[in-house]
């Protein structure tokens, strides 16, 4: 079964750090591009970051310089290292598998999400 | 970065047809993908590409596109279709390597 399972969320103080993990099964994370998408309480979806199969990484302006996306191929796991956390980073964080086709790009598999709360 | 604009809320009578729209400059370059999200659950892809449904998505869901506007149509809406719906595409304003989501449309089935 194709599945993504996130972990690592929790309560952290402003300025602190947290590392999220996303374990994949049923496919290889290094063969697809993988993204993190977040959703603040009561708000919409916000794309955060992507890592392509070749290893290139890109970030939303809101997290650039603070967050780092990576993967461990042998563990088939995606990560999001979050530093210098702010209250506005409070959200449910989802990992998602990306798929490209003719003039489209879609996130076809999503994890269940992990909650990150930044508060003192 | 570019934006995708959706109506915040739409309602439909049970069994009737409803169209949810999404507008943005990126949609002139890319087809929108559409996601359904029910309370407390992760988003689920319902439409991608020109008009493709993943396995398991009912055929009452369909997609279309014209100019800078993409539409998700539910023909014969069911009670279980009540959810938030989000559109998404690559962001064409920069390097096309980022993504953008619409603000979401809350669908109420009356």
mmCIF file with all atom_site columns, C-alpha atoms in Angstrom:
data_model
loop_
_atom_site.group_PDB
_atom_site.id
_atom_site.type_symbol
_atom_site.label_atom_id
_atom_site.label_alt_id
_atom_site.label_comp_id
_atom_site.label_asym_id
_atom_site.label_entity_id
_atom_site.label_seq_id
_atom_site.pdbx_PDB_ins_code
_atom_site.Cartn_x
_atom_site.Cartn_y
_atom_site.Cartn_z
_atom_site.occupancy
_atom_site.B_iso_or_equiv
_atom_site.pdbx_formal_charge
_atom_site.auth_seq_id
_atom_site.auth_comp_id
_atom_site.auth_asym_id
_atom_site.auth_atom_id
_atom_site.pdbx_PDB_model_num
ATOM 1   C CA . UNK A 1 1   ? 0.000   0.000  0.000   1.00 0.00 ? 1   UNK A CA 1
ATOM 2   C CA . UNK A 1 2   ? 1.257   3.446  -0.907  1.00 0.00 ? 2   UNK A CA 1
ATOM 3   C CA . UNK A 1 3   ? 1.403   5.459  2.286   1.00 0.00 ? 3   UNK A CA 1
ATOM 4   C CA . UNK A 1 4   ? 3.032   8.442  3.984   1.00 0.00 ? 4   UNK A CA 1
ATOM 5   C CA . UNK A 1 5   ? 3.279   8.732  7.769   1.00 0.00 ? 5   UNK A CA 1
ATOM 6   C CA . UNK A 1 6   ? 4.482   11.957 9.385   1.00 0.00 ? 6   UNK A CA 1
ATOM 7   C CA . UNK A 1 7   ? 5.928   12.330 12.863  1.00 0.00 ? 7   UNK A CA 1
ATOM 8   C CA . UNK A 1 8   ? 7.904   14.799 14.922  1.00 0.00 ? 8   UNK A CA 1
ATOM 9   C CA . UNK A 1 9   ? 5.376   17.512 15.579  1.00 0.00 ? 9   UNK A CA 1
ATOM 10  C CA . UNK A 1 10  ? 4.870   19.082 18.969  1.00 0.00 ? 10  UNK A CA 1
ATOM 11  C CA . UNK A 1 11  ? 5.036   22.212 21.072  1.00 0.00 ? 11  UNK A CA 1
ATOM 12  C CA . UNK A 1 12  ? 8.128   24.397 20.676  1.00 0.00 ? 12  UNK A CA 1
ATOM 13  C CA . UNK A 1 13  ? 9.024   27.857 21.913  1.00 0.00 ? 13  UNK A CA 1
ATOM 14  C CA . UNK A 1 14  ? 9.514   30.773 19.504  1.00 0.00 ? 14  UNK A CA 1
ATOM 15  C CA . UNK A 1 15  ? 13.033  30.675 18.131  1.00 0.00 ? 15  UNK A CA 1
ATOM 16  C CA . UNK A 1 16  ? 13.271  26.945 18.659  1.00 0.00 ? 16  UNK A CA 1
ATOM 17  C CA . UNK A 1 17  ? 13.795  24.075 16.251  1.00 0.00 ? 17  UNK A CA 1
ATOM 18  C CA . UNK A 1 18  ? 11.955  20.921 15.278  1.00 0.00 ? 18  UNK A CA 1
ATOM 19  C CA . UNK A 1 19  ? 12.521  18.168 12.733  1.00 0.00 ? 19  UNK A CA 1
ATOM 20  C CA . UNK A 1 20  ? 9.589   16.512 11.023  1.00 0.00 ? 20  UNK A CA 1
ATOM 21  C CA . UNK A 1 21  ? 9.813   13.090 9.419   1.00 0.00 ? 21  UNK A CA 1
ATOM 22  C CA . UNK A 1 22  ? 7.680   11.481 6.733   1.00 0.00 ? 22  UNK A CA 1
ATOM 23  C CA . UNK A 1 23  ? 8.125   7.748  6.245   1.00 0.00 ? 23  UNK A CA 1
ATOM 24  C CA . UNK A 1 24  ? 7.053   6.400  2.878   1.00 0.00 ? 24  UNK A CA 1
ATOM 25  C CA . UNK A 1 25  ? 5.937   2.906  1.971   1.00 0.00 ? 25  UNK A CA 1
ATOM 26  C CA . UNK A 1 26  ? 4.870   1.381  -1.326  1.00 0.00 ? 26  UNK A CA 1
ATOM 27  C CA . UNK A 1 27  ? 7.069   3.679  -3.398  1.00 0.00 ? 27  UNK A CA 1
ATOM 28  C CA . UNK A 1 28  ? 10.519  5.299  -3.334  1.00 0.00 ? 28  UNK A CA 1
ATOM 29  C CA . UNK A 1 29  ? 10.768  8.917  -2.194  1.00 0.00 ? 29  UNK A CA 1
ATOM 30  C CA . UNK A 1 30  ? 13.848  9.495  -4.322  1.00 0.00 ? 30  UNK A CA 1
ATOM 31  C CA . UNK A 1 31  ? 11.968  8.549  -7.494  1.00 0.00 ? 31  UNK A CA 1
ATOM 32  C CA . UNK A 1 32  ? 9.373   11.291 -7.122  1.00 0.00 ? 32  UNK A CA 1
ATOM 33  C CA . UNK A 1 33  ? 9.401   14.871 -6.055  1.00 0.00 ? 33  UNK A CA 1
ATOM 34  C CA . UNK A 1 34  ? 8.162   15.308 -2.518  1.00 0.00 ? 34  UNK A CA 1
ATOM 35  C CA . UNK A 1 35  ? 6.709   18.359 -0.820  1.00 0.00 ? 35  UNK A CA 1
ATOM 36  C CA . UNK A 1 36  ? 5.667   19.710 2.542   1.00 0.00 ? 36  UNK A CA 1
ATOM 37  C CA . UNK A 1 37  ? 2.378   21.565 2.726   1.00 0.00 ? 37  UNK A CA 1
ATOM 38  C CA . UNK A 1 38  ? 1.051   23.212 5.870   1.00 0.00 ? 38  UNK A CA 1
ATOM 39  C CA . UNK A 1 39  ? -2.305  24.375 7.149   1.00 0.00 ? 39  UNK A CA 1
ATOM 40  C CA . UNK A 1 40  ? -2.642  26.870 9.965   1.00 0.00 ? 40  UNK A CA 1
ATOM 41  C CA . UNK A 1 41  ? -5.640  26.338 12.283  1.00 0.00 ? 41  UNK A CA 1
ATOM 42  C CA . UNK A 1 42  ? -8.828  27.269 10.437  1.00 0.00 ? 42  UNK A CA 1
ATOM 43  C CA . UNK A 1 43  ? -6.892  28.377 7.359   1.00 0.00 ? 43  UNK A CA 1
ATOM 44  C CA . UNK A 1 44  ? -6.147  27.063 3.870   1.00 0.00 ? 44  UNK A CA 1
ATOM 45  C CA . UNK A 1 45  ? -3.302  25.019 2.457   1.00 0.00 ? 45  UNK A CA 1
ATOM 46  C CA . UNK A 1 46  ? 0.117   26.611 1.977   1.00 0.00 ? 46  UNK A CA 1
ATOM 47  C CA . UNK A 1 47  ? 2.914   25.003 -0.018  1.00 0.00 ? 47  UNK A CA 1
ATOM 48  C CA . UNK A 1 48  ? 6.159   25.041 1.980   1.00 0.00 ? 48  UNK A CA 1
ATOM 49  C CA . UNK A 1 49  ? 8.962   23.187 0.214   1.00 0.00 ? 49  UNK A CA 1
ATOM 50  C CA . UNK A 1 50  ? 9.892   20.607 -2.434  1.00 0.00 ? 50  UNK A CA 1
ATOM 51  C CA . UNK A 1 51  ? 12.777  18.223 -3.083  1.00 0.00 ? 51  UNK A CA 1
ATOM 52  C CA . UNK A 1 52  ? 13.121  16.836 -6.566  1.00 0.00 ? 52  UNK A CA 1
ATOM 53  C CA . UNK A 1 53  ? 14.387  13.391 -7.471  1.00 0.00 ? 53  UNK A CA 1
ATOM 54  C CA . UNK A 1 54  ? 17.704  14.938 -8.498  1.00 0.00 ? 54  UNK A CA 1
ATOM 55  C CA . UNK A 1 55  ? 18.064  16.571 -5.080  1.00 0.00 ? 55  UNK A CA 1
ATOM 56  C CA . UNK A 1 56  ? 17.211  20.185 -5.949  1.00 0.00 ? 56  UNK A CA 1
ATOM 57  C CA . UNK A 1 57  ? 15.254  21.975 -3.249  1.00 0.00 ? 57  UNK A CA 1
ATOM 58  C CA . UNK A 1 58  ? 12.973  25.008 -3.251  1.00 0.00 ? 58  UNK A CA 1
ATOM 59  C CA . UNK A 1 59  ? 11.097  26.902 -0.571  1.00 0.00 ? 59  UNK A CA 1
ATOM 60  C CA . UNK A 1 60  ? 8.232   29.294 -0.077  1.00 0.00 ? 60  UNK A CA 1
ATOM 61  C CA . UNK A 1 61  ? 9.434   32.803 0.710   1.00 0.00 ? 61  UNK A CA 1
ATOM 62  C CA . UNK A 1 62  ? 7.830   32.536 4.166   1.00 0.00 ? 62  UNK A CA 1
ATOM 63  C CA . UNK A 1 63  ? 10.255  29.784 5.255   1.00 0.00 ? 63  UNK A CA 1
ATOM 64  C CA . UNK A 1 64  ? 13.312  30.387 3.074   1.00 0.00 ? 64  UNK A CA 1
ATOM 65  C CA . UNK A 1 65  ? 16.498  30.443 5.118   1.00 0.00 ? 65  UNK A CA 1
ATOM 66  C CA . UNK A 1 66  ? 14.815  28.844 8.149   1.00 0.00 ? 66  UNK A CA 1
ATOM 67  C CA . UNK A 1 67  ? 13.551  25.475 6.903   1.00 0.00 ? 67  UNK A CA 1
ATOM 68  C CA . UNK A 1 68  ? 15.507  22.717 5.168   1.00 0.00 ? 68  UNK A CA 1
ATOM 69  C CA . UNK A 1 69  ? 13.985  19.805 3.279   1.00 0.00 ? 69  UNK A CA 1
ATOM 70  C CA . UNK A 1 70  ? 15.968  16.603 2.867   1.00 0.00 ? 70  UNK A CA 1
ATOM 71  C CA . UNK A 1 71  ? 15.533  12.877 2.428   1.00 0.00 ? 71  UNK A CA 1
ATOM 72  C CA . UNK A 1 72  ? 17.273  9.675  3.478   1.00 0.00 ? 72  UNK A CA 1
ATOM 73  C CA . UNK A 1 73  ? 17.065  7.298  0.561   1.00 0.00 ? 73  UNK A CA 1
ATOM 74  C CA . UNK A 1 74  ? 17.868  4.078  2.410   1.00 0.00 ? 74  UNK A CA 1
ATOM 75  C CA . UNK A 1 75  ? 15.272  4.902  5.085   1.00 0.00 ? 75  UNK A CA 1
ATOM 76  C CA . UNK A 1 76  ? 12.824  6.035  2.380   1.00 0.00 ? 76  UNK A CA 1
ATOM 77  C CA . UNK A 1 77  ? 12.032  9.031  4.558   1.00 0.00 ? 77  UNK A CA 1
ATOM 78  C CA . UNK A 1 78  ? 11.520  12.734 3.933   1.00 0.00 ? 78  UNK A CA 1
ATOM 79  C CA . UNK A 1 79  ? 12.456  15.378 6.506   1.00 0.00 ? 79  UNK A CA 1
ATOM 80  C CA . UNK A 1 80  ? 11.777  18.999 7.257   1.00 0.00 ? 80  UNK A CA 1
ATOM 81  C CA . UNK A 1 81  ? 14.220  20.730 9.586   1.00 0.00 ? 81  UNK A CA 1
ATOM 82  C CA . UNK A 1 82  ? 12.563  23.843 10.988  1.00 0.00 ? 82  UNK A CA 1
ATOM 83  C CA . UNK A 1 83  ? 14.710  26.461 12.723  1.00 0.00 ? 83  UNK A CA 1
ATOM 84  C CA . UNK A 1 84  ? 13.986  29.927 14.125  1.00 0.00 ? 84  UNK A CA 1
ATOM 85  C CA . UNK A 1 85  ? 10.352  28.981 14.504  1.00 0.00 ? 85  UNK A CA 1
ATOM 86  C CA . UNK A 1 86  ? 7.731   31.706 14.788  1.00 0.00 ? 86  UNK A CA 1
ATOM 87  C CA . UNK A 1 87  ? 4.154   31.742 16.042  1.00 0.00 ? 87  UNK A CA 1
ATOM 88  C CA . UNK A 1 88  ? 2.961   31.982 12.439  1.00 0.00 ? 88  UNK A CA 1
ATOM 89  C CA . UNK A 1 89  ? 4.569   28.609 11.693  1.00 0.00 ? 89  UNK A CA 1
ATOM 90  C CA . UNK A 1 90  ? 1.917   26.965 13.865  1.00 0.00 ? 90  UNK A CA 1
ATOM 91  C CA . UNK A 1 91  ? 0.113   24.536 11.574  1.00 0.00 ? 91  UNK A CA 1
ATOM 92  C CA . UNK A 1 92  ? -0.549  20.970 10.616  1.00 0.00 ? 92  UNK A CA 1
ATOM 93  C CA . UNK A 1 93  ? 2.290   19.892 8.349   1.00 0.00 ? 93  UNK A CA 1
ATOM 94  C CA . UNK A 1 94  ? 1.574   17.390 5.591   1.00 0.00 ? 94  UNK A CA 1
ATOM 95  C CA . UNK A 1 95  ? 4.037   15.616 3.364   1.00 0.00 ? 95  UNK A CA 1
ATOM 96  C CA . UNK A 1 96  ? 2.831   14.839 -0.131  1.00 0.00 ? 96  UNK A CA 1
ATOM 97  C CA . UNK A 1 97  ? 4.052   12.990 -3.193  1.00 0.00 ? 97  UNK A CA 1
ATOM 98  C CA . UNK A 1 98  ? 4.142   14.945 -6.427  1.00 0.00 ? 98  UNK A CA 1
ATOM 99  C CA . UNK A 1 99  ? 3.349   13.773 -9.913  1.00 0.00 ? 99  UNK A CA 1
ATOM 100 C CA . UNK A 1 100 ? 3.825   15.628 -13.177 1.00 0.00 ? 100 UNK A CA 1
ATOM 101 C CA . UNK A 1 101 ? 2.063   15.161 -16.481 1.00 0.00 ? 101 UNK A CA 1
ATOM 102 C CA . UNK A 1 102 ? 1.225   17.166 -19.578 1.00 0.00 ? 102 UNK A CA 1
ATOM 103 C CA . UNK A 1 103 ? 0.790   20.707 -18.298 1.00 0.00 ? 103 UNK A CA 1
ATOM 104 C CA . UNK A 1 104 ? -0.158  19.599 -14.832 1.00 0.00 ? 104 UNK A CA 1
ATOM 105 C CA . UNK A 1 105 ? 1.376   18.913 -11.476 1.00 0.00 ? 105 UNK A CA 1
ATOM 106 C CA . UNK A 1 106 ? -0.514  17.198 -8.656  1.00 0.00 ? 106 UNK A CA 1
ATOM 107 C CA . UNK A 1 107 ? 0.029   15.897 -5.150  1.00 0.00 ? 107 UNK A CA 1
ATOM 108 C CA . UNK A 1 108 ? -1.482  12.445 -5.345  1.00 0.00 ? 108 UNK A CA 1
ATOM 109 C CA . UNK A 1 109 ? -0.555  10.936 -1.977  1.00 0.00 ? 109 UNK A CA 1
ATOM 110 C CA . UNK A 1 110 ? -0.738  12.787 1.359   1.00 0.00 ? 110 UNK A CA 1
ATOM 111 C CA . UNK A 1 111 ? 0.212   11.854 4.879   1.00 0.00 ? 111 UNK A CA 1
ATOM 112 C CA . UNK A 1 112 ? -2.154  12.277 7.812   1.00 0.00 ? 112 UNK A CA 1
ATOM 113 C CA . UNK A 1 113 ? -0.321  15.378 9.039   1.00 0.00 ? 113 UNK A CA 1
ATOM 114 C CA . UNK A 1 114 ? 1.584   16.319 12.178  1.00 0.00 ? 114 UNK A CA 1
ATOM 115 C CA . UNK A 1 115 ? 0.766   19.354 14.320  1.00 0.00 ? 115 UNK A CA 1
ATOM 116 C CA . UNK A 1 116 ? 3.414   21.943 15.122  1.00 0.00 ? 116 UNK A CA 1
ATOM 117 C CA . UNK A 1 117 ? 2.609   24.548 17.759  1.00 0.00 ? 117 UNK A CA 1
ATOM 118 C CA . UNK A 1 118 ? 4.977   27.452 18.322  1.00 0.00 ? 118 UNK A CA 1
ATOM 119 C CA . UNK A 1 119 ? 4.178   29.137 21.608  1.00 0.00 ? 119 UNK A CA 1
ATOM 120 C CA . UNK A 1 120 ? 5.798   30.239 24.828  1.00 0.00 ? 120 UNK A CA 1
ATOM 121 C CA . UNK B 2 1   ? 4.460   34.684 -6.452  1.00 0.00 ? 1   UNK B CA 1
ATOM 122 C CA . UNK B 2 2   ? 1.117   34.373 -8.182  1.00 0.00 ? 2   UNK B CA 1
ATOM 123 C CA . UNK B 2 3   ? -2.231  33.703 -6.531  1.00 0.00 ? 3   UNK B CA 1
ATOM 124 C CA . UNK B 2 4   ? -5.214  31.452 -7.105  1.00 0.00 ? 4   UNK B CA 1
ATOM 125 C CA . UNK B 2 5   ? -8.593  32.896 -6.130  1.00 0.00 ? 5   UNK B CA 1
ATOM 126 C CA . UNK B 2 6   ? -11.607 30.847 -5.036  1.00 0.00 ? 6   UNK B CA 1
ATOM 127 C CA . UNK B 2 7   ? -15.024 31.796 -3.711  1.00 0.00 ? 7   UNK B CA 1
ATOM 128 C CA . UNK B 2 8   ? -14.985 31.210 0.069   1.00 0.00 ? 8   UNK B CA 1
ATOM 129 C CA . UNK B 2 9   ? -18.285 29.338 0.163   1.00 0.00 ? 9   UNK B CA 1
ATOM 130 C CA . UNK B 2 10  ? -20.759 27.672 -2.174  1.00 0.00 ? 10  UNK B CA 1
ATOM 131 C CA . UNK B 2 11  ? -23.935 25.716 -1.471  1.00 0.00 ? 11  UNK B CA 1
ATOM 132 C CA . UNK B 2 12  ? -25.878 23.172 -3.497  1.00 0.00 ? 12  UNK B CA 1
ATOM 133 C CA . UNK B 2 13  ? -29.104 21.269 -3.017  1.00 0.00 ? 13  UNK B CA 1
ATOM 134 C CA . UNK B 2 14  ? -28.775 17.531 -2.667  1.00 0.00 ? 14  UNK B CA 1
ATOM 135 C CA . UNK B 2 15  ? -28.660 15.901 -6.093  1.00 0.00 ? 15  UNK B CA 1
ATOM 136 C CA . UNK B 2 16  ? -28.076 19.137 -7.971  1.00 0.00 ? 16  UNK B CA 1
ATOM 137 C CA . UNK B 2 17  ? -25.002 20.303 -9.893  1.00 0.00 ? 17  UNK B CA 1
ATOM 138 C CA . UNK B 2 18  ? -22.448 22.724 -8.495  1.00 0.00 ? 18  UNK B CA 1
ATOM 139 C CA . UNK B 2 19  ? -19.409 24.404 -10.030 1.00 0.00 ? 19  UNK B CA 1
ATOM 140 C CA . UNK B 2 20  ? -16.461 25.595 -7.963  1.00 0.00 ? 20  UNK B CA 1
ATOM 141 C CA . UNK B 2 21  ? -14.097 27.989 -9.705  1.00 0.00 ? 21  UNK B CA 1
ATOM 142 C CA . UNK B 2 22  ? -10.461 28.980 -9.365  1.00 0.00 ? 22  UNK B CA 1
ATOM 143 C CA . UNK B 2 23  ? -8.840  31.967 -11.063 1.00 0.00 ? 23  UNK B CA 1
ATOM 144 C CA . UNK B 2 24  ? -5.205  32.871 -11.531 1.00 0.00 ? 24  UNK B CA 1
ATOM 145 C CA . UNK B 2 25  ? -2.518  33.690 -14.064 1.00 0.00 ? 25  UNK B CA 1
ATOM 146 C CA . UNK B 2 26  ? -0.763  30.347 -13.479 1.00 0.00 ? 26  UNK B CA 1
ATOM 147 C CA . UNK B 2 27  ? -3.820  28.603 -14.914 1.00 0.00 ? 27  UNK B CA 1
ATOM 148 C CA . UNK B 2 28  ? -2.961  30.005 -18.335 1.00 0.00 ? 28  UNK B CA 1
ATOM 149 C CA . UNK B 2 29  ? 0.103   27.715 -18.245 1.00 0.00 ? 29  UNK B CA 1
ATOM 150 C CA . UNK B 2 30  ? -1.023  24.787 -16.108 1.00 0.00 ? 30  UNK B CA 1
ATOM 151 C CA . UNK B 2 31  ? -4.140  22.771 -15.477 1.00 0.00 ? 31  UNK B CA 1
ATOM 152 C CA . UNK B 2 32  ? -5.383  23.025 -11.915 1.00 0.00 ? 32  UNK B CA 1
ATOM 153 C CA . UNK B 2 33  ? -5.436  20.082 -9.564  1.00 0.00 ? 33  UNK B CA 1
ATOM 154 C CA . UNK B 2 34  ? -8.332  19.853 -7.121  1.00 0.00 ? 34  UNK B CA 1
ATOM 155 C CA . UNK B 2 35  ? -8.354  18.498 -3.579  1.00 0.00 ? 35  UNK B CA 1
ATOM 156 C CA . UNK B 2 36  ? -11.190 17.617 -1.229  1.00 0.00 ? 36  UNK B CA 1
ATOM 157 C CA . UNK B 2 37  ? -10.631 18.035 2.494   1.00 0.00 ? 37  UNK B CA 1
ATOM 158 C CA . UNK B 2 38  ? -13.087 16.966 5.162   1.00 0.00 ? 38  UNK B CA 1
ATOM 159 C CA . UNK B 2 39  ? -12.774 18.182 8.777   1.00 0.00 ? 39  UNK B CA 1
ATOM 160 C CA . UNK B 2 40  ? -9.833  16.644 10.588  1.00 0.00 ? 40  UNK B CA 1
ATOM 161 C CA . UNK B 2 41  ? -8.624  14.785 7.519   1.00 0.00 ? 41  UNK B CA 1
ATOM 162 C CA . UNK B 2 42  ? -5.811  15.189 5.013   1.00 0.00 ? 42  UNK B CA 1
ATOM 163 C CA . UNK B 2 43  ? -6.577  16.539 1.543   1.00 0.00 ? 43  UNK B CA 1
ATOM 164 C CA . UNK B 2 44  ? -7.488  14.036 -1.157  1.00 0.00 ? 44  UNK B CA 1
ATOM 165 C CA . UNK B 2 45  ? -6.760  14.568 -4.846  1.00 0.00 ? 45  UNK B CA 1
ATOM 166 C CA . UNK B 2 46  ? -10.015 14.449 -6.840  1.00 0.00 ? 46  UNK B CA 1
ATOM 167 C CA . UNK B 2 47  ? -9.116  15.963 -10.236 1.00 0.00 ? 47  UNK B CA 1
ATOM 168 C CA . UNK B 2 48  ? -5.790  16.457 -12.030 1.00 0.00 ? 48  UNK B CA 1
ATOM 169 C CA . UNK B 2 49  ? -4.680  17.375 -15.508 1.00 0.00 ? 49  UNK B CA 1
ATOM 170 C CA . UNK B 2 50  ? -7.198  18.247 -18.196 1.00 0.00 ? 50  UNK B CA 1
ATOM 171 C CA . UNK B 2 51  ? -9.931  16.170 -16.509 1.00 0.00 ? 51  UNK B CA 1
ATOM 172 C CA . UNK B 2 52  ? -8.571  13.073 -14.796 1.00 0.00 ? 52  UNK B CA 1
ATOM 173 C CA . UNK B 2 53  ? -9.851  11.329 -11.697 1.00 0.00 ? 53  UNK B CA 1
ATOM 174 C CA . UNK B 2 54  ? -7.657  9.177  -9.443  1.00 0.00 ? 54  UNK B CA 1
ATOM 175 C CA . UNK B 2 55  ? -8.845  5.666  -8.782  1.00 0.00 ? 55  UNK B CA 1
ATOM 176 C CA . UNK B 2 56  ? -11.760 5.627  -6.373  1.00 0.00 ? 56  UNK B CA 1
ATOM 177 C CA . UNK B 2 57  ? -13.028 9.135  -7.101  1.00 0.00 ? 57  UNK B CA 1
ATOM 178 C CA . UNK B 2 58  ? -16.665 9.063  -8.294  1.00 0.00 ? 58  UNK B CA 1
ATOM 179 C CA . UNK B 2 59  ? -17.371 10.120 -11.858 1.00 0.00 ? 59  UNK B CA 1
ATOM 180 C CA . UNK B 2 60  ? -19.698 12.867 -10.647 1.00 0.00 ? 60  UNK B CA 1
ATOM 181 C CA . UNK B 2 61  ? -16.497 14.908 -10.174 1.00 0.00 ? 61  UNK B CA 1
ATOM 182 C CA . UNK B 2 62  ? -15.141 16.580 -13.319 1.00 0.00 ? 62  UNK B CA 1
ATOM 183 C CA . UNK B 2 63  ? -12.790 19.396 -14.219 1.00 0.00 ? 63  UNK B CA 1
ATOM 184 C CA . UNK B 2 64  ? -12.539 21.984 -16.959 1.00 0.00 ? 64  UNK B CA 1
ATOM 185 C CA . UNK B 2 65  ? -10.462 25.003 -17.837 1.00 0.00 ? 65  UNK B CA 1
ATOM 186 C CA . UNK B 2 66  ? -10.712 28.189 -19.904 1.00 0.00 ? 66  UNK B CA 1
ATOM 187 C CA . UNK B 2 67  ? -8.186  30.976 -19.986 1.00 0.00 ? 67  UNK B CA 1
ATOM 188 C CA . UNK B 2 68  ? -7.210  31.830 -16.417 1.00 0.00 ? 68  UNK B CA 1
ATOM 189 C CA . UNK B 2 69  ? -10.123 29.967 -14.833 1.00 0.00 ? 69  UNK B CA 1
ATOM 190 C CA . UNK B 2 70  ? -10.399 26.340 -13.776 1.00 0.00 ? 70  UNK B CA 1
ATOM 191 C CA . UNK B 2 71  ? -13.620 24.722 -12.618 1.00 0.00 ? 71  UNK B CA 1
ATOM 192 C CA . UNK B 2 72  ? -14.526 21.695 -10.567 1.00 0.00 ? 72  UNK B CA 1
ATOM 193 C CA . UNK B 2 73  ? -18.038 20.422 -11.259 1.00 0.00 ? 73  UNK B CA 1
ATOM 194 C CA . UNK B 2 74  ? -19.953 17.996 -9.094  1.00 0.00 ? 74  UNK B CA 1
ATOM 195 C CA . UNK B 2 75  ? -22.920 16.582 -10.989 1.00 0.00 ? 75  UNK B CA 1
ATOM 196 C CA . UNK B 2 76  ? -25.540 15.236 -8.597  1.00 0.00 ? 76  UNK B CA 1
ATOM 197 C CA . UNK B 2 77  ? -23.957 16.365 -5.327  1.00 0.00 ? 77  UNK B CA 1
ATOM 198 C CA . UNK B 2 78  ? -24.195 13.939 -2.424  1.00 0.00 ? 78  UNK B CA 1
ATOM 199 C CA . UNK B 2 79  ? -24.181 14.621 1.290   1.00 0.00 ? 79  UNK B CA 1
ATOM 200 C CA . UNK B 2 80  ? -20.689 13.145 1.562   1.00 0.00 ? 80  UNK B CA 1
ATOM 201 C CA . UNK B 2 81  ? -19.384 15.770 -0.868  1.00 0.00 ? 81  UNK B CA 1
ATOM 202 C CA . UNK B 2 82  ? -19.734 18.470 1.786   1.00 0.00 ? 82  UNK B CA 1
ATOM 203 C CA . UNK B 2 83  ? -16.124 19.533 2.350   1.00 0.00 ? 83  UNK B CA 1
ATOM 204 C CA . UNK B 2 84  ? -13.514 22.173 1.608   1.00 0.00 ? 84  UNK B CA 1
ATOM 205 C CA . UNK B 2 85  ? -12.142 22.160 -1.920  1.00 0.00 ? 85  UNK B CA 1
ATOM 206 C CA . UNK B 2 86  ? -8.761  23.580 -2.918  1.00 0.00 ? 86  UNK B CA 1
ATOM 207 C CA . UNK B 2 87  ? -7.261  24.213 -6.333  1.00 0.00 ? 87  UNK B CA 1
ATOM 208 C CA . UNK B 2 88  ? -3.520  24.135 -6.925  1.00 0.00 ? 88  UNK B CA 1
ATOM 209 C CA . UNK B 2 89  ? -0.984  24.511 -9.699  1.00 0.00 ? 89  UNK B CA 1
ATOM 210 C CA . UNK B 2 90  ? 2.639   25.307 -10.267 1.00 0.00 ? 90  UNK B CA 1
ATOM 211 C CA . UNK B 2 91  ? 3.454   28.982 -9.826  1.00 0.00 ? 91  UNK B CA 1
ATOM 212 C CA . UNK B 2 92  ? 4.199   30.361 -13.273 1.00 0.00 ? 92  UNK B CA 1
ATOM 213 C CA . UNK B 2 93  ? 5.367   33.745 -11.995 1.00 0.00 ? 93  UNK B CA 1
ATOM 214 C CA . UNK B 2 94  ? 8.889   32.602 -11.215 1.00 0.00 ? 94  UNK B CA 1
ATOM 215 C CA . UNK B 2 95  ? 10.885  29.521 -12.042 1.00 0.00 ? 95  UNK B CA 1
ATOM 216 C CA . UNK B 2 96  ? 7.827   27.255 -12.241 1.00 0.00 ? 96  UNK B CA 1
ATOM 217 C CA . UNK B 2 97  ? 9.399   25.176 -9.487  1.00 0.00 ? 97  UNK B CA 1
ATOM 218 C CA . UNK B 2 98  ? 7.098   26.357 -6.704  1.00 0.00 ? 98  UNK B CA 1
ATOM 219 C CA . UNK B 2 99  ? 3.404   25.728 -6.134  1.00 0.00 ? 99  UNK B CA 1
ATOM 220 C CA . UNK B 2 100 ? 0.410   27.811 -5.164  1.00 0.00 ? 100 UNK B CA 1
ATOM 221 C CA . UNK B 2 101 ? -2.921  26.865 -3.594  1.00 0.00 ? 101 UNK B CA 1
ATOM 222 C CA . UNK B 2 102 ? -6.223  28.653 -3.771  1.00 0.00 ? 102 UNK B CA 1
ATOM 223 C CA . UNK B 2 103 ? -7.771  29.851 -0.547  1.00 0.00 ? 103 UNK B CA 1
ATOM 224 C CA . UNK B 2 104 ? -10.350 27.073 -0.574  1.00 0.00 ? 104 UNK B CA 1
ATOM 225 C CA . UNK B 2 105 ? -14.113 26.841 -1.090  1.00 0.00 ? 105 UNK B CA 1
ATOM 226 C CA . UNK B 2 106 ? -16.389 25.465 1.605   1.00 0.00 ? 106 UNK B CA 1
ATOM 227 C CA . UNK B 2 107 ? -19.124 23.428 -0.071  1.00 0.00 ? 107 UNK B CA 1
ATOM 228 C CA . UNK B 2 108 ? -22.380 22.982 1.807   1.00 0.00 ? 108 UNK B CA 1
ATOM 229 C CA . UNK B 2 109 ? -24.866 20.369 0.576   1.00 0.00 ? 109 UNK B CA 1
ATOM 230 C CA . UNK B 2 110 ? -28.395 21.399 1.555   1.00 0.00 ? 110 UNK B CA 1
#
